[in-house]
Short mmCIF file of C-alpha atoms (C1' of nucleotides) in Angstrom, two decimals:
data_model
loop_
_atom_site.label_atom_id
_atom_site.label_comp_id
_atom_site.label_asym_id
_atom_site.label_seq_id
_atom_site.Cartn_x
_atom_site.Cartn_y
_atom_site.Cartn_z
CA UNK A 1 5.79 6.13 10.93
CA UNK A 2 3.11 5.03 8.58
CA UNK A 3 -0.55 4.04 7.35
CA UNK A 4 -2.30 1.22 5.99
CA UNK A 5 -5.66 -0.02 4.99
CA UNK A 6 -7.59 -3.67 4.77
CA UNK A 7 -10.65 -4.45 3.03
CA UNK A 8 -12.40 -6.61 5.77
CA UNK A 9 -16.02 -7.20 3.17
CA UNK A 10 -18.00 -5.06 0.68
CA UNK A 11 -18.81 -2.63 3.25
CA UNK A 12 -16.48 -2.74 6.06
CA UNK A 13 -12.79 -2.51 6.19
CA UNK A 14 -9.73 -2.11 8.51
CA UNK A 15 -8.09 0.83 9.16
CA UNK A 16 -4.77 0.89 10.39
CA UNK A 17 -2.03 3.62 11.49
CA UNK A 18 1.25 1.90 12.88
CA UNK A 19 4.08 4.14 14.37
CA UNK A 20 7.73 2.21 14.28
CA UNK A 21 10.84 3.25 15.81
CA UNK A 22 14.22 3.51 14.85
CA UNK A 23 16.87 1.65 14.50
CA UNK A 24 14.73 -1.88 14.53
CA UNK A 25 11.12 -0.52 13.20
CA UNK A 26 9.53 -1.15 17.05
CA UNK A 27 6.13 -0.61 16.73
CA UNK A 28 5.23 1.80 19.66
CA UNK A 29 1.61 2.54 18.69
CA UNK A 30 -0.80 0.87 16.98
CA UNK A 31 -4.63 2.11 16.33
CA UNK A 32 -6.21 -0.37 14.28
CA UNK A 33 -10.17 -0.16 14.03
CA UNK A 34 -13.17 -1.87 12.09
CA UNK A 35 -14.75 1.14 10.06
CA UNK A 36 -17.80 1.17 7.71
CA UNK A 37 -17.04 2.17 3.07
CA UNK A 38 -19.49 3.90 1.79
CA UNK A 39 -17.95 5.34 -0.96
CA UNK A 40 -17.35 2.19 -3.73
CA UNK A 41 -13.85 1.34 -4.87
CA UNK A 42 -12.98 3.29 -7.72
CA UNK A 43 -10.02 3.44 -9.39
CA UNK A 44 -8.18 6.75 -9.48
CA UNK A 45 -10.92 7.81 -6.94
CA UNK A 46 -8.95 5.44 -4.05
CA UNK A 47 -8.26 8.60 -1.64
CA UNK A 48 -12.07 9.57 -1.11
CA UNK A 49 -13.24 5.90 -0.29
CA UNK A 50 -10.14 5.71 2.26
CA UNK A 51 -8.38 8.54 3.12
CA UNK A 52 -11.42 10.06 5.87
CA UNK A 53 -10.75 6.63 8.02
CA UNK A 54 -7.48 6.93 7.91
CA UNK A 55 -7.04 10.92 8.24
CA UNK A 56 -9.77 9.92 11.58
CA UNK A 57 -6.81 7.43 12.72
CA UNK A 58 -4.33 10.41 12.68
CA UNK A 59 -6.22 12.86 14.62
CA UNK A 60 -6.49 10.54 17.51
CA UNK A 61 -3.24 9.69 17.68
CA UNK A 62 -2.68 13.59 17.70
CA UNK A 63 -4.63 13.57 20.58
CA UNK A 64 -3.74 10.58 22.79
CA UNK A 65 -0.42 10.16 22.60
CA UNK A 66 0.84 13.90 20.90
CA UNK A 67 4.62 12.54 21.49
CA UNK A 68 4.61 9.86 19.31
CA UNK A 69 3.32 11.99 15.85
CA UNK A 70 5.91 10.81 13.20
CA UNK A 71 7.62 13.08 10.69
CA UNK A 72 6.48 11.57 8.23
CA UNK A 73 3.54 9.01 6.63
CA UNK A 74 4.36 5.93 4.11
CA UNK A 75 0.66 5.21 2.69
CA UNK A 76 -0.24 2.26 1.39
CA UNK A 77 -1.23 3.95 -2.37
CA UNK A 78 -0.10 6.72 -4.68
CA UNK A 79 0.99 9.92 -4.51
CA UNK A 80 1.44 11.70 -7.40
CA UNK A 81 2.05 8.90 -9.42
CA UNK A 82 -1.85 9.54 -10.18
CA UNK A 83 -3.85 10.22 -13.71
CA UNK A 84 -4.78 13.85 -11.58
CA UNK A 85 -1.62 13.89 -10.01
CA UNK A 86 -3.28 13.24 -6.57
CA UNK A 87 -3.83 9.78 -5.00
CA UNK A 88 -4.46 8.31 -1.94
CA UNK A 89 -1.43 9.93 -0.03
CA UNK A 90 -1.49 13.79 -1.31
CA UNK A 91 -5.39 13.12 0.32
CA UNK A 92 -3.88 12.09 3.47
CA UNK A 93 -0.80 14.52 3.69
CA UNK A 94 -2.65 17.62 2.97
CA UNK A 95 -5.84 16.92 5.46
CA UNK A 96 -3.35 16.07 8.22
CA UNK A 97 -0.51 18.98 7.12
CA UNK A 98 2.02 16.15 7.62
CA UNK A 99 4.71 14.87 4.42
CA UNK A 100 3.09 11.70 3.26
CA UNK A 101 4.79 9.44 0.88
CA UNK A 102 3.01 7.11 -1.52
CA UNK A 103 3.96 3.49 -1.45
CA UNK A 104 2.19 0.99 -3.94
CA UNK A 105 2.78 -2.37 -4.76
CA UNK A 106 1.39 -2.50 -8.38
CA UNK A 107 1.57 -0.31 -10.98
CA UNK A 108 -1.48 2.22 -12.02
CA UNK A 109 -1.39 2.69 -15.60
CA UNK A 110 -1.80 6.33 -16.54
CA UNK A 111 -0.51 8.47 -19.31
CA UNK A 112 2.73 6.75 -20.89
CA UNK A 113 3.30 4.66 -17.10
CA UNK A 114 2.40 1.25 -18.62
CA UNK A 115 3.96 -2.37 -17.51
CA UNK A 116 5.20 -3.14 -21.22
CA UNK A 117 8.01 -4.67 -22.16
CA UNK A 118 10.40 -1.86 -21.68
CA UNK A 119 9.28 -1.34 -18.04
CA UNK A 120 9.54 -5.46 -17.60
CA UNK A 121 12.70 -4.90 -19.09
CA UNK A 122 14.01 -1.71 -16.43
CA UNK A 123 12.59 -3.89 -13.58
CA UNK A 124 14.78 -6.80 -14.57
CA UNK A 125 18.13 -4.85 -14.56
CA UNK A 126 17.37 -3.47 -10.87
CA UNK A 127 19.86 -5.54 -8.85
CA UNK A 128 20.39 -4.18 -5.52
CA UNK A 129 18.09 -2.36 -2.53
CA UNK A 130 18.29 1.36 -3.85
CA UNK A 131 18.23 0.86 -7.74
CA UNK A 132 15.45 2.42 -9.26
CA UNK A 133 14.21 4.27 -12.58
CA UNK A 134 12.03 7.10 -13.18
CA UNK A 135 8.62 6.95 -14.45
CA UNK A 136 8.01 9.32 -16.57
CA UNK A 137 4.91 10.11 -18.76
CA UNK A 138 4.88 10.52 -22.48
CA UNK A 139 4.95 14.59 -21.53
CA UNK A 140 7.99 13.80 -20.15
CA UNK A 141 7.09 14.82 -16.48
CA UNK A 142 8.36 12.41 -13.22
CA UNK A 143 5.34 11.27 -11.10
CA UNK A 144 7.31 8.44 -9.65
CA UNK A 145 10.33 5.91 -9.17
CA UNK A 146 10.16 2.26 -9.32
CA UNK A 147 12.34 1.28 -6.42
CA UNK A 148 13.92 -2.29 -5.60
CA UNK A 149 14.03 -2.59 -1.81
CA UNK A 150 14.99 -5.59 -0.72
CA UNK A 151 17.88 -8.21 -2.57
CA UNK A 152 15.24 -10.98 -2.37
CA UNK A 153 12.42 -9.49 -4.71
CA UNK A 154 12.11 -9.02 -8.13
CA UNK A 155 9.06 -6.85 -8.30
CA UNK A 156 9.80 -3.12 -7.45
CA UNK A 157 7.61 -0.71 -5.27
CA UNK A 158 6.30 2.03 -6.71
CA UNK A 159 6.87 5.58 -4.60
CA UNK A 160 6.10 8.81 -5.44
CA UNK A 161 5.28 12.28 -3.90
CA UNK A 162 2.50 12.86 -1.41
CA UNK A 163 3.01 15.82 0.18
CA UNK A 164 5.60 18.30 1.62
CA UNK A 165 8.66 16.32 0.62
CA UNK A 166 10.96 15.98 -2.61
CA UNK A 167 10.80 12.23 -4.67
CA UNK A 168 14.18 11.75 -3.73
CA UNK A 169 13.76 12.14 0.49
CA UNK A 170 10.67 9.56 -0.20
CA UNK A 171 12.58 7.15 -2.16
CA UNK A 172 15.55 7.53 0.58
CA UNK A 173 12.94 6.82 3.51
CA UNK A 174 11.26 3.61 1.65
CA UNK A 175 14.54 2.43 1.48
CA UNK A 176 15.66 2.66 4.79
CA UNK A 177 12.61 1.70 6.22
CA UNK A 178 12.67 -1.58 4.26
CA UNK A 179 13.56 -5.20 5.23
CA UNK A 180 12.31 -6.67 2.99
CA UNK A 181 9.95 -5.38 -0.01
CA UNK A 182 7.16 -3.44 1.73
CA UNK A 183 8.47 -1.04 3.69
CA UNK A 184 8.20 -2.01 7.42
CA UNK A 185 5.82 0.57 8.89
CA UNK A 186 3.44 -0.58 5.62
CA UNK A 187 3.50 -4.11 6.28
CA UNK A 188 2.93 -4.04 10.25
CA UNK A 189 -0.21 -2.51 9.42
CA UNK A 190 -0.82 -5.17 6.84
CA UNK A 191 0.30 -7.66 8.67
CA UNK A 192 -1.92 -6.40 12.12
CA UNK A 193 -4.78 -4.85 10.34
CA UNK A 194 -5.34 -8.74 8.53
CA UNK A 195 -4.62 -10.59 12.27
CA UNK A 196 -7.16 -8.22 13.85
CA UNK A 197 -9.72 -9.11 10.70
CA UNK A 198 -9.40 -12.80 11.29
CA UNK A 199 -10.00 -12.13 15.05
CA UNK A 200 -13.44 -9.88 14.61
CA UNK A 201 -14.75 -12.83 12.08
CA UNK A 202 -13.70 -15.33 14.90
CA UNK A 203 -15.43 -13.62 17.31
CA UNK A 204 -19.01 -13.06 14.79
CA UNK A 205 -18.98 -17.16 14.41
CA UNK A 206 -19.20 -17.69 18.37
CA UNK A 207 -22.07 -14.86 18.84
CA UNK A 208 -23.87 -16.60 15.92
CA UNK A 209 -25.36 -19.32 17.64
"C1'" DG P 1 -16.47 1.67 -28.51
"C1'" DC P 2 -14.16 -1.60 -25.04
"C1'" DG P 3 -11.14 -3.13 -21.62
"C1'" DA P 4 -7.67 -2.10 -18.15
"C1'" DC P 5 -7.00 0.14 -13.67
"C1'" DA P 6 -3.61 1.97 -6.64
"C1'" DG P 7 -6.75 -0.70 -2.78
"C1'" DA M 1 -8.48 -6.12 -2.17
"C1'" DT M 2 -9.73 -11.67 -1.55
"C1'" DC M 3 -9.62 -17.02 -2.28
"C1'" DT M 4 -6.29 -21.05 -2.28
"C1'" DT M 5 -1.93 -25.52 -2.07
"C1'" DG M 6 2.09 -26.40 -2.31
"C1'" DT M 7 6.90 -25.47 -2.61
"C1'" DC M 8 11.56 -23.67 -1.93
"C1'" DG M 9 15.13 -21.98 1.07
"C1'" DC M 10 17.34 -19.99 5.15
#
DNA sequence: GCGACAG
DNA sequence: ATCTTGTCGC
């Protein structure tokens, strides 16, 4: 139910696409692979350095194992919560005709979405899994929510819109997908995609000499 | 004009 | 994103 993406160096990273399962968040697939960046980090420009990898990750789950294609993607990024309205996850949701969602865990600064003092000051009177506010910006148009999704963090996530689904589904599936503040399906392919970095480097030292 | 800026 | 030590609490 998800999609996530390392940086392993400069020029290499990790891609990762981790299906859970209900009710416990079971991981029943995992297709996590070593795969060469040309494209520099850019912000604002995050979908066309990452989204072909992880778009290539889709497809062959399509084909290997057609049962287990979610509903839905969580994507480690934004949606529309984006200065052209289209991050990371609309990239990922419209190549693979699938509703993506757009999970990230810092705020981008765009047009009247700023961390100042008033957002500091919404964050701290989120008090239990669900709250949220809108983020609006200075047009008055909602991009995104911040969301507090587990009792034990202070810092929010920040969802909005990828593709094919409403804010308020999204925000209703980060939430129920979360145990603690990164939604699960997010943070197994964090969590997996890092493990399986650490392993390739292992393996590099002991071919060295 | 300059810095800040998802990952 | 990454590097890095300890610390607190269940």
């Amino acid at each position: 139910m998800d999609l996530s993406f390392i940086k392993g160096d400069d020029n290499v990273a990790c891609a990762a696409l981790i299906v859970c399962e209900l009710p416990d968040f079971e991981v029943v697939y995992e297709d996590i692979t070593m795969v060469p960046l040309t494209v520099p980090y850019i912000p604002g420009f995050l979908g066309f350095r990452e989204a072909p990898s992880l778009v290539d990750a889709f497809f062959r789950l399509c084909d290997t194992q057609p049962s287990l294609v979610p509903e839905c993607l969580l994507v480690d990024g934004n949606g529309a919560l984006h200065p052209r309205g289209f991050g990371l996850a609309s990239h990922i949701g419209v190549l693979c005709d699938i509703p993506t969602v757009g999970v990230a865990k810092n705020l981008y600064h765009m047009d009247g979405i700023v961390r100042d003092d008033d957002h500091k000051q919404k964050i701290s009177q989120l008090c239990k899994p669900g709250d949220h506010f809108a983020l609006d910006t200075s047009a008055g148009e909602t991009l995104g929510l911040a969301l507090k999704t587990s009792a034990s963090s202070t810092k929010p996530v920040y969802v909005s819109v990828g593709h094919k689904i409403s804010l308020v589904t999204a925000a209703w599936i980060v939430c129920h997908c979360s145990k603690f503040r990164i939604p699960e399906p997010v943070r197994q392919a964090d969590v997996r995609s890092r493990e399986f970095i650490r392993k390739h480097k292992e393996h590099q030292e002991l071919n060295k000499t």
